[in-house]
Coordinates of C-alpha atoms and ligand atoms in Angstrom, one line a residue:
M1 CA 0.0 0.0 0.0
S2 CA 1.3 3.4 -0.9
Q3 CA 2.2 6.0 1.7
A4 CA -0.6 8.3 0.4
I5 CA -3.3 5.6 0.8
E6 CA -1.9 4.8 4.3
E7 CA -2.5 8.4 5.2
V8 CA -6.1 8.2 3.9
H9 CA -6.7 5.0 5.9
A10 CA -5.2 6.5 9.1
S11 CA -7.2 9.7 8.7
L12 CA -10.5 7.8 8.1
Q13 CA -10.0 5.3 10.9
R14 CA -10.4 8.1 13.4
Q15 CA -13.9 9.1 12.3
F16 CA -15.4 6.7 9.7
K17 CA -18.7 4.9 10.6
G18 CA -18.8 2.6 7.5
D19 CA -16.3 -0.1 6.5
L20 CA -12.7 0.4 5.5
L21 CA -11.5 -2.5 3.4
R22 CA -7.9 -3.1 2.3
P23 CA -6.5 -5.9 0.1
G24 CA -6.5 -9.2 2.0
E25 CA -9.0 -8.1 4.6
D26 CA -12.4 -9.8 5.1
G27 CA -15.0 -8.5 2.6
Y28 CA -12.4 -6.9 0.3
A29 CA -12.5 -9.5 -2.5
D30 CA -16.3 -9.2 -2.8
A31 CA -16.2 -5.4 -2.5
R32 CA -13.5 -5.1 -5.2
S33 CA -15.5 -6.8 -8.0
I34 CA -17.6 -4.7 -10.3
W35 CA -20.1 -5.7 -12.9
N36 CA -17.9 -5.8 -16.1
G37 CA -15.6 -8.8 -15.8
M38 CA -13.2 -7.1 -18.2
V39 CA -12.3 -4.7 -15.5
A40 CA -10.4 -6.3 -12.7
R41 CA -8.8 -3.6 -10.6
T42 CA -7.2 -3.6 -7.1
P43 CA -7.9 -0.4 -5.1
G44 CA -5.6 0.4 -2.2
L45 CA -8.7 1.1 0.0
I46 CA -12.4 0.7 -0.3
A47 CA -14.3 3.2 1.9
R48 CA -17.8 1.9 2.2
C49 CA -19.6 5.0 3.5
A50 CA -22.4 4.7 6.1
D51 CA -23.6 8.3 5.7
V52 CA -22.9 11.8 4.3
P53 CA -20.2 12.7 6.9
D54 CA -18.4 9.5 5.8
V55 CA -18.5 10.7 2.2
Q56 CA -17.2 14.1 3.2
A57 CA -14.4 12.6 5.3
A58 CA -13.3 10.3 2.4
V59 CA -13.3 13.1 -0.1
R60 CA -11.3 15.4 2.2
A61 CA -8.8 12.7 3.1
A62 CA -8.2 11.6 -0.5
A63 CA -7.9 15.2 -1.8
A64 CA -5.4 16.1 1.0
A65 CA -3.3 13.0 0.2
G66 CA -3.6 13.4 -3.6
V67 CA -5.0 9.9 -4.0
L68 CA -6.7 8.8 -7.2
T69 CA -10.4 8.3 -6.3
A70 CA -13.3 6.4 -7.9
I71 CA -16.9 6.8 -6.9
R72 CA -19.1 3.7 -7.0
C73 CA -22.9 3.3 -6.8
G74 CA -24.0 0.2 -8.7
G75 CA -20.6 -0.6 -10.2
H76 CA -22.2 -0.9 -13.7
S77 CA -20.1 1.6 -15.5
L78 CA -19.3 -0.1 -18.8
A79 CA -15.9 1.6 -18.7
G80 CA -15.2 0.4 -15.2
F81 CA -15.1 3.9 -13.7
G82 CA -16.3 2.6 -10.4
S83 CA -12.9 1.2 -9.5
C84 CA -9.2 2.0 -9.8
D85 CA -5.8 0.5 -9.2
G86 CA -4.0 1.5 -6.0
G87 CA -6.3 4.4 -5.2
L88 CA -9.5 4.9 -3.1
V89 CA -13.0 3.7 -3.9
I90 CA -15.7 5.7 -2.3
D91 CA -18.4 3.0 -2.2
L92 CA -22.0 4.1 -1.6
T93 CA -23.6 0.7 -1.5
R94 CA -24.6 1.1 2.2
M95 CA -26.5 4.3 1.3
R96 CA -29.7 2.9 -0.3
Q97 CA -32.5 4.7 1.5
V98 CA -35.5 5.7 -0.5
T99 CA -38.1 7.9 1.2
V100 CA -41.4 8.3 -0.7
D101 CA -43.9 11.0 -0.2
P102 CA -47.0 9.8 -2.0
E103 CA -48.9 13.1 -1.6
S104 CA -46.4 15.2 -3.4
R105 CA -45.5 12.3 -5.7
S106 CA -41.8 12.7 -4.9
A107 CA -39.0 10.7 -3.2
R108 CA -35.6 11.2 -1.8
V109 CA -33.2 8.7 -3.2
A110 CA -29.8 8.1 -1.6
G111 CA -26.7 8.1 -3.7
G112 CA -26.0 4.4 -3.5
C113 CA -29.4 3.1 -4.6
L114 CA -29.9 0.5 -7.3
L115 CA -32.8 1.0 -9.7
G116 CA -34.5 -2.0 -8.1
S117 CA -34.4 -0.4 -4.6
V118 CA -36.1 2.7 -6.1
D119 CA -38.7 0.7 -8.0
V120 CA -39.7 -1.5 -5.0
A121 CA -40.0 1.5 -2.7
T122 CA -42.0 3.7 -5.1
Q123 CA -44.3 0.8 -6.2
K124 CA -45.5 0.4 -2.6
T125 CA -47.6 3.5 -3.2
G126 CA -48.3 2.8 -6.9
L127 CA -45.7 5.3 -8.2
V128 CA -42.7 5.1 -10.5
F129 CA -39.5 6.9 -11.2
P130 CA -38.5 6.8 -14.9
S131 CA -35.1 5.0 -15.0
G132 CA -33.4 2.1 -16.9
V133 CA -34.3 -1.4 -17.9
V134 CA -32.1 -3.6 -15.6
S135 CA -32.8 -3.5 -11.9
H136 CA -29.3 -4.1 -10.7
T137 CA -27.9 -1.0 -12.4
G138 CA -26.9 1.9 -10.0
A139 CA -29.4 4.7 -9.9
A140 CA -26.8 7.4 -9.3
G141 CA -24.6 6.6 -12.3
L142 CA -27.6 6.2 -14.6
I143 CA -29.3 9.4 -13.5
L144 CA -26.1 11.5 -13.7
G145 CA -25.5 10.2 -17.3
G146 CA -29.2 10.8 -18.4
G147 CA -31.2 7.7 -17.8
T148 CA -33.3 6.2 -20.7
G149 CA -35.7 3.3 -20.2
W150 CA -39.3 2.1 -20.9
L151 CA -40.8 5.4 -19.6
T152 CA -38.6 7.9 -21.4
R153 CA -41.1 8.7 -24.1
R154 CA -43.9 9.3 -21.6
F155 CA -42.0 11.1 -18.8
G156 CA -38.6 12.1 -20.1
L157 CA -35.1 11.1 -19.1
S158 CA -34.4 10.2 -15.5
W159 CA -32.9 13.6 -14.8
D160 CA -35.8 15.4 -16.3
N161 CA -37.5 14.0 -13.2
V162 CA -34.9 15.2 -10.7
A163 CA -35.8 18.4 -8.9
G164 CA -32.7 18.7 -6.7
Y165 CA -29.3 17.1 -6.0
T166 CA -27.3 17.2 -2.7
L167 CA -23.6 16.5 -3.3
V168 CA -20.2 16.5 -1.7
T169 CA -17.9 18.6 -3.8
A170 CA -14.2 18.3 -4.2
D171 CA -13.4 20.4 -1.1
G172 CA -15.7 18.2 1.0
S173 CA -18.5 20.8 1.3
L174 CA -22.2 19.7 1.1
V175 CA -23.9 21.6 -1.7
H176 CA -27.5 21.7 -2.9
A177 CA -28.3 22.2 -6.6
G178 CA -31.8 22.9 -7.9
A179 CA -33.7 25.4 -10.0
K180 CA -33.1 28.1 -7.4
D181 CA -29.9 26.9 -5.6
N182 CA -26.7 26.9 -7.7
P183 CA -28.7 26.8 -11.0
E184 CA -25.5 26.6 -13.1
L185 CA -24.5 23.5 -11.2
F186 CA -28.0 22.1 -11.6
W187 CA -27.8 22.7 -15.3
A188 CA -24.4 20.9 -15.5
L189 CA -25.5 17.9 -13.3
R190 CA -28.2 17.2 -15.9
G191 CA -25.7 15.9 -18.4
G192 CA -22.2 16.2 -16.9
G193 CA -22.1 12.7 -15.2
G194 CA -20.0 12.3 -12.1
N195 CA -17.7 15.3 -12.8
F196 CA -18.9 17.7 -10.1
G197 CA -19.1 15.7 -6.8
V198 CA -20.5 12.7 -5.0
V199 CA -24.3 13.0 -5.1
T200 CA -25.6 11.8 -1.7
E201 CA -29.3 12.4 -2.5
F202 CA -31.6 13.0 -5.5
E203 CA -35.0 14.6 -5.0
V204 CA -37.1 12.9 -7.7
K205 CA -40.6 13.3 -9.2
L206 CA -42.8 10.3 -9.4
H207 CA -45.7 9.2 -11.6
P208 CA -48.6 6.8 -11.0
L209 CA -48.2 3.5 -12.8
T210 CA -48.5 -0.1 -11.7
S211 CA -49.1 -2.2 -14.8
L212 CA -48.7 -2.0 -18.5
I213 CA -48.9 -4.1 -21.7
L214 CA -45.8 -5.9 -22.9
G215 CA -45.7 -7.2 -26.4
E216 CA -42.9 -9.1 -28.1
G217 CA -42.3 -10.2 -31.6
L218 CA -39.4 -12.2 -33.2
C219 CA -38.5 -12.4 -36.9
A220 CA -35.7 -14.2 -38.8
G221 CA -34.3 -14.4 -42.4
D222 CA -35.7 -12.1 -45.1
G223 CA -38.2 -10.7 -42.6
V224 CA -35.5 -8.9 -40.6
P225 CA -35.0 -5.9 -42.8
H226 CA -38.7 -5.6 -43.4
F227 CA -39.3 -5.6 -39.7
L228 CA -36.7 -2.8 -39.2
R229 CA -38.2 -0.7 -42.0
R230 CA -41.7 -0.9 -40.6
W231 CA -40.4 0.0 -37.1
R232 CA -38.5 3.0 -38.5
E233 CA -41.7 4.2 -40.3
F234 CA -44.1 3.5 -37.4
M235 CA -42.3 5.1 -34.5
P236 CA -42.3 8.8 -35.5
E237 CA -46.1 8.7 -35.5
A238 CA -46.4 6.6 -32.4
P239 CA -48.0 8.0 -29.2
D240 CA -45.8 8.8 -26.2
N241 CA -47.4 5.9 -24.4
L242 CA -45.7 3.4 -26.7
K243 CA -42.0 2.4 -26.4
W244 CA -40.6 -0.1 -28.8
N245 CA -37.1 -1.4 -28.5
I246 CA -35.3 -3.6 -31.0
G247 CA -32.6 -6.2 -30.5
L248 CA -30.6 -7.7 -33.4
R249 CA -28.8 -10.9 -32.4
L250 CA -28.5 -14.6 -32.8
A251 CA -31.6 -16.2 -31.3
P252 CA -31.0 -17.7 -27.9
D253 CA -31.4 -21.4 -27.2
T254 CA -34.4 -21.0 -24.9
E255 CA -37.9 -22.4 -24.8
T256 CA -39.6 -19.2 -25.8
V257 CA -37.8 -19.2 -29.2
P258 CA -39.0 -21.8 -31.8
A259 CA -36.4 -24.5 -32.2
H260 CA -35.9 -23.7 -36.0
L261 CA -34.9 -20.1 -35.1
R262 CA -32.4 -20.8 -32.4
G263 CA -28.9 -19.7 -33.2
R264 CA -30.1 -17.8 -36.4
P265 CA -29.9 -14.0 -36.9
V266 CA -33.1 -12.5 -35.7
V267 CA -34.7 -9.2 -34.8
S268 CA -36.7 -9.1 -31.6
G269 CA -39.0 -6.2 -30.8
A270 CA -40.2 -5.5 -27.3
L271 CA -43.2 -3.1 -27.1
V272 CA -44.4 -1.4 -23.9
W273 CA -47.7 0.4 -23.7
L274 CA -48.5 2.6 -20.7
G275 CA -52.2 3.7 -20.3
D276 CA -55.6 2.5 -21.5
L277 CA -55.5 -1.2 -22.3
D278 CA -57.9 -1.2 -25.2
E279 CA -56.1 1.6 -26.9
G280 CA -52.7 -0.1 -26.2
N281 CA -53.9 -3.4 -27.7
R282 CA -55.0 -1.6 -30.9
H283 CA -51.6 0.2 -31.3
M284 CA -49.6 -3.0 -30.5
D285 CA -51.6 -5.1 -32.9
R286 CA -51.2 -2.6 -35.7
A287 CA -47.4 -2.3 -35.1
L288 CA -46.9 -6.1 -35.0
T289 CA -49.2 -6.7 -38.0
L290 CA -47.1 -4.3 -40.1
C291 CA -43.9 -6.2 -39.2
H292 CA -45.1 -9.8 -39.9
P293 CA -43.1 -11.4 -37.0
A294 CA -42.8 -15.2 -36.8
T295 CA -43.8 -15.2 -33.1
V296 CA -45.8 -12.8 -31.1
T297 CA -46.7 -12.6 -27.4
K298 CA -48.7 -9.9 -25.6
K299 CA -49.7 -9.7 -21.9
V300 CA -50.4 -7.3 -19.1
V301 CA -47.5 -7.3 -16.6
S302 CA -46.7 -5.4 -13.4
F303 CA -44.2 -2.6 -13.5
L304 CA -41.8 -4.6 -11.2
E305 CA -42.0 -7.5 -13.6
L306 CA -41.1 -5.3 -16.5
Q307 CA -38.2 -3.7 -14.7
T308 CA -36.6 -7.1 -13.8
M309 CA -37.3 -9.1 -16.9
A310 CA -33.9 -8.4 -18.5
D311 CA -31.8 -8.8 -15.3
H312 CA -30.6 -12.3 -16.1
E313 CA -29.4 -11.3 -19.5
F314 CA -26.6 -9.1 -18.1
P315 CA -25.1 -11.0 -15.2
H316 CA -22.2 -9.7 -13.1
G317 CA -18.8 -10.9 -14.1
Q318 CA -19.4 -11.5 -17.8
R319 CA -17.1 -9.6 -20.2
Y320 CA -18.7 -6.5 -21.8
Y321 CA -17.8 -3.9 -24.3
S322 CA -20.0 -1.3 -26.0
K323 CA -20.1 1.5 -28.5
S324 CA -23.0 3.8 -29.2
G325 CA -24.3 6.5 -31.5
Y326 CA -27.3 8.3 -32.9
F327 CA -29.1 8.4 -36.3
S328 CA -31.4 11.1 -37.5
C329 CA -32.9 8.6 -39.8
L330 CA -32.3 4.9 -40.6
N331 CA -31.8 4.5 -44.3
D332 CA -32.1 1.1 -46.1
N333 CA -28.3 0.9 -46.5
T334 CA -27.8 1.3 -42.7
I335 CA -30.4 -1.4 -42.1
E336 CA -28.7 -3.8 -44.5
R337 CA -25.3 -3.3 -42.9
M338 CA -26.7 -4.0 -39.5
V339 CA -28.4 -7.1 -40.7
E340 CA -25.2 -8.3 -42.4
A341 CA -23.3 -7.6 -39.2
V342 CA -25.6 -9.8 -37.1
A343 CA -24.6 -12.9 -39.2
T344 CA -21.0 -12.5 -37.9
I345 CA -21.6 -11.8 -34.2
P346 CA -19.0 -13.9 -32.3
S347 CA -21.2 -14.4 -29.2
L348 CA -24.7 -15.6 -28.6
H349 CA -25.2 -13.0 -25.9
S350 CA -24.1 -9.9 -27.8
Q351 CA -26.5 -7.7 -29.6
I352 CA -27.2 -4.5 -31.5
E353 CA -29.8 -2.6 -29.5
L354 CA -31.9 0.1 -31.2
A355 CA -34.4 2.4 -29.5
Y356 CA -36.5 5.3 -30.7
L357 CA -36.5 8.2 -28.2
G358 CA -38.6 11.2 -29.0
G359 CA -41.8 11.9 -26.9
A360 CA -41.5 13.9 -23.7
M361 CA -37.8 13.5 -23.7
A362 CA -37.5 15.4 -27.0
R363 CA -39.7 18.3 -25.8
V364 CA -37.2 19.6 -23.3
A365 CA -35.3 22.5 -25.0
A366 CA -31.7 21.7 -25.9
G367 CA -30.2 24.5 -23.7
E368 CA -32.1 23.6 -20.6
T369 CA -29.8 20.8 -19.6
A370 CA -26.2 19.8 -20.3
F371 CA -27.5 16.7 -22.2
G372 CA -28.3 19.0 -25.1
D373 CA -29.7 18.0 -28.5
R374 CA -32.7 15.7 -28.0
S375 CA -33.9 15.9 -31.5
T376 CA -32.0 12.8 -32.9
P377 CA -34.5 10.0 -32.2
F378 CA -32.7 6.8 -33.1
I379 CA -30.1 5.6 -30.6
I380 CA -27.9 2.5 -31.3
N381 CA -25.9 0.5 -28.8
F382 CA -23.6 -2.3 -29.8
L383 CA -23.4 -4.4 -26.7
G384 CA -20.8 -7.2 -26.6
N385 CA -21.4 -9.8 -23.9
W386 CA -19.2 -12.9 -23.7
S387 CA -17.5 -15.1 -21.0
E388 CA -14.0 -16.2 -22.1
E389 CA -11.0 -13.9 -21.9
S390 CA -9.6 -15.7 -25.0
A391 CA -12.6 -14.3 -27.0
D392 CA -11.9 -10.6 -26.0
E393 CA -10.2 -9.7 -29.2
A394 CA -12.8 -11.2 -31.6
N395 CA -15.7 -9.6 -29.7
I396 CA -14.1 -6.1 -29.4
A397 CA -13.0 -6.2 -33.0
W398 CA -16.5 -7.1 -34.2
I399 CA -18.0 -4.1 -32.4
R400 CA -15.3 -1.7 -33.6
N401 CA -15.7 -2.9 -37.2
V402 CA -19.5 -2.6 -37.3
F403 CA -19.4 0.7 -35.5
N404 CA -16.8 2.1 -37.9
A405 CA -18.8 0.9 -40.9
L406 CA -22.0 2.6 -39.7
R407 CA -20.4 5.7 -38.3
P408 CA -20.5 7.8 -41.5
S409 CA -24.3 7.7 -41.4
M410 CA -24.5 8.6 -37.7
K411 CA -25.1 12.1 -36.3
P412 CA -22.2 13.3 -34.2
G413 CA -22.9 12.8 -30.5
V414 CA -22.9 9.9 -28.0
Y415 CA -24.8 9.0 -24.9
I416 CA -22.2 8.9 -22.1
N417 CA -23.9 6.1 -20.2
F418 CA -23.1 3.7 -23.1
M419 CA -19.4 4.6 -23.6
S420 CA -16.5 2.2 -23.1
A421 CA -13.2 2.9 -21.5
D422 CA -11.3 3.5 -24.8
E423 CA -13.5 6.5 -25.8
D424 CA -12.1 9.4 -23.9
D425 CA -11.7 11.3 -27.2
R426 CA -15.5 11.2 -27.7
V427 CA -16.4 13.1 -24.5
P428 CA -16.3 16.5 -26.2
E429 CA -18.5 14.9 -29.0
A430 CA -21.1 14.1 -26.3
Y431 CA -21.4 17.7 -25.2
Q432 CA -20.5 19.7 -28.4
E433 CA -21.5 23.3 -28.0
R434 CA -22.1 22.8 -24.3
W435 CA -18.5 21.9 -23.7
E436 CA -17.1 25.4 -22.7
R437 CA -20.0 26.0 -20.3
L438 CA -19.4 22.6 -18.6
V439 CA -15.7 23.3 -18.4
A440 CA -16.5 26.6 -16.6
V441 CA -18.7 24.8 -14.0
K442 CA -16.1 22.0 -13.6
S443 CA -13.4 24.6 -13.0
H444 CA -15.4 26.3 -10.3
Y445 CA -16.5 23.2 -8.4
D446 CA -13.5 20.9 -9.1
P447 CA -10.5 22.9 -10.1
T448 CA -8.0 20.1 -9.5
N449 CA -10.0 17.5 -11.4
F450 CA -10.4 15.3 -8.2
F451 CA -13.4 13.6 -9.8
R452 CA -11.7 12.4 -13.0
L453 CA -12.6 8.7 -13.2
N454 CA -15.7 9.4 -15.4
Q455 CA -16.4 10.8 -18.9
N456 CA -14.1 13.5 -17.9
I457 CA -14.5 17.3 -18.4
P458 CA -11.1 18.6 -17.4
P459 CA -11.1 22.0 -15.7
K460 CA -9.3 25.0 -17.1
K461 CA -5.6 25.0 -16.2
S462 CA -5.1 27.8 -13.7
Ligands
LIG1 C1 -26.8 -4.1 -17.3 C2 -26.8 -2.6 -17.6 C3 -28.0 -2.0 -18.0 C4 -28.1 -0.7 -18.3 N1 -29.3 -0.1 -18.7 C5 -29.3 1.2 -18.9 C6 -30.6 1.8 -19.3 O1 -31.6 1.1 -19.4 N2 -30.6 3.1 -19.4 C7 -29.5 3.9 -19.3 O2 -29.6 5.1 -19.5 N3 -28.3 3.4 -19.0 C8 -28.2 2.0 -18.8 N4 -27.0 1.5 -18.5 C9 -25.8 2.3 -18.4 C10 -25.7 2.9 -17.0 O3 -26.5 4.0 -16.9 C11 -24.2 3.3 -16.7 O4 -23.4 2.2 -16.9 C12 -24.1 3.9 -15.3 O5 -22.8 4.5 -15.2 C13 -24.2 2.9 -14.3 O6 -24.3 3.5 -13.0 P1 -23.7 2.8 -11.7 O7 -24.0 3.6 -10.6 O8 -24.2 1.4 -11.7 O9 -22.2 2.8 -12.1 P2 -20.8 2.9 -11.2 O10 -19.8 2.1 -11.9 O11 -21.1 2.7 -9.8 O12 -20.6 4.5 -11.4 C14 -20.3 5.0 -12.6 C15 -19.9 6.4 -12.5 O13 -21.0 7.2 -12.2 C16 -20.6 8.2 -11.3 N5 -21.3 8.0 -10.0 C17 -21.9 6.9 -9.5 N6 -22.5 7.2 -8.4 C18 -22.3 8.5 -8.2 C19 -22.7 9.4 -7.1 N7 -23.5 9.0 -6.1 N8 -22.3 10.6 -7.2 C20 -21.5 11.1 -8.2 N9 -21.1 10.3 -9.2 C21 -21.5 9.0 -9.2 C22 -19.1 8.1 -11.2 O14 -18.5 8.9 -12.1 C23 -18.8 6.7 -11.5 O15 -17.5 6.5 -12.0 C24 -26.9 0.1 -18.2 C25 -25.7 -0.5 -17.8 C26 -25.7 -1.8 -17.5 C27 -24.4 -2.4 -17.1

């Protein structure tokens, strides 16, 4: 252990209420691992905070000793930003309180919550917070990057539903940011990721919802490009209540997939309808009839069932790599290239995910948040998912090649939550004309770039 990390440990031991874990100590091995099995790092110290003063103490001690520091909520950063070698991890996994106020339809969500902890607490009173699609993802990392999911078209991005943030900044101060307090920081937090401090609490807005219609359709062979073209044409006219996500992959070997399709390139569509059931059934039937899928299912499910249905597809410890981009429109050539690419996927678990955003999310003005341009509706995510280290090269190369082939038809921009570790150079692309304003906020709140294990916005050199 380095001298600097020894200093941090000694300083924290005097006051820390949570757990301090060093290599070799009980609990360290479990605490060290993060979701992406490609990222195996060995922090010098994991400070598992019990409360806000613990977070303040950890930030102050690490800043004083000049120790590299990672912030961890759910540990699902694809890039592995939730850990580091030799440095300090400020781990928020003990801070998972959710306090719901059904009357004002709002909640206070602590900085270490998983999406599942938020969903379970809010559903007790029939309310929801719009977030992501896998319940073991960290709420803080997801919200700070944007937060897209099944409810985005109806209620906006996660942070469109955040009224205030409480955070520990780089000097250890506790700061509140909202429409009236520190409005520039509030603007920057809605897009700037973990650059400005450790968020210990989000004040979020909730919406009533307990059940919905889930429809699924699967198509193989020549039907795949047809399916994608119909989806492309249908979505711009679709009501906000309908979300329709697409997966291009090799069909899994599961009972729900007809035997003759397993292992073949397929397109799967998952449709979610929020609201009146009769109206939803009409929209879903129309959408699926247009696409001629080989198999169709449709059922009413609970919100909690929806939010956990994909959990098993993304287990902890697998090897993951991703790249992402936006399309203003999907032309036939792009569709053909995507379909060709699926035939060469090296892993049965990898996929090309497509979603159509729009709706409430697109109605927030570009300048209102640091997220910026919301007018590009098609988002693509190439998600590599495999288990053997020996297959790293083939899987990463497949994603890079397909991404590079499609990049000329993409609109510049990238969603920071889907970025991998080797994409530092794309951070300014994510923010574009908002970059200088973000740099100014960063320079004010974190002039030494203490919070740098993230999609980093470096402060101005003084
Ligand atoms: C299986 C899976 C499913 C996903 N699904 C979606 C989805 O549906 N929609 C979507 O938009 N994204 C999705 N993502 C992407 C996800 O939003 C990002 O990976 C996000 O960074 C995960 O947050 P985390 O807290 O789990 O990550 P961590 O690794 O814990 O943290 C990542 C980074 O977030 C910052 N951070 C975390 N907590 C705090 C905090 N309290 N204060 C300040 N900064 C903090 C830090 O910079 C940290 O380095 C998914 C990712 C995975 C792995």
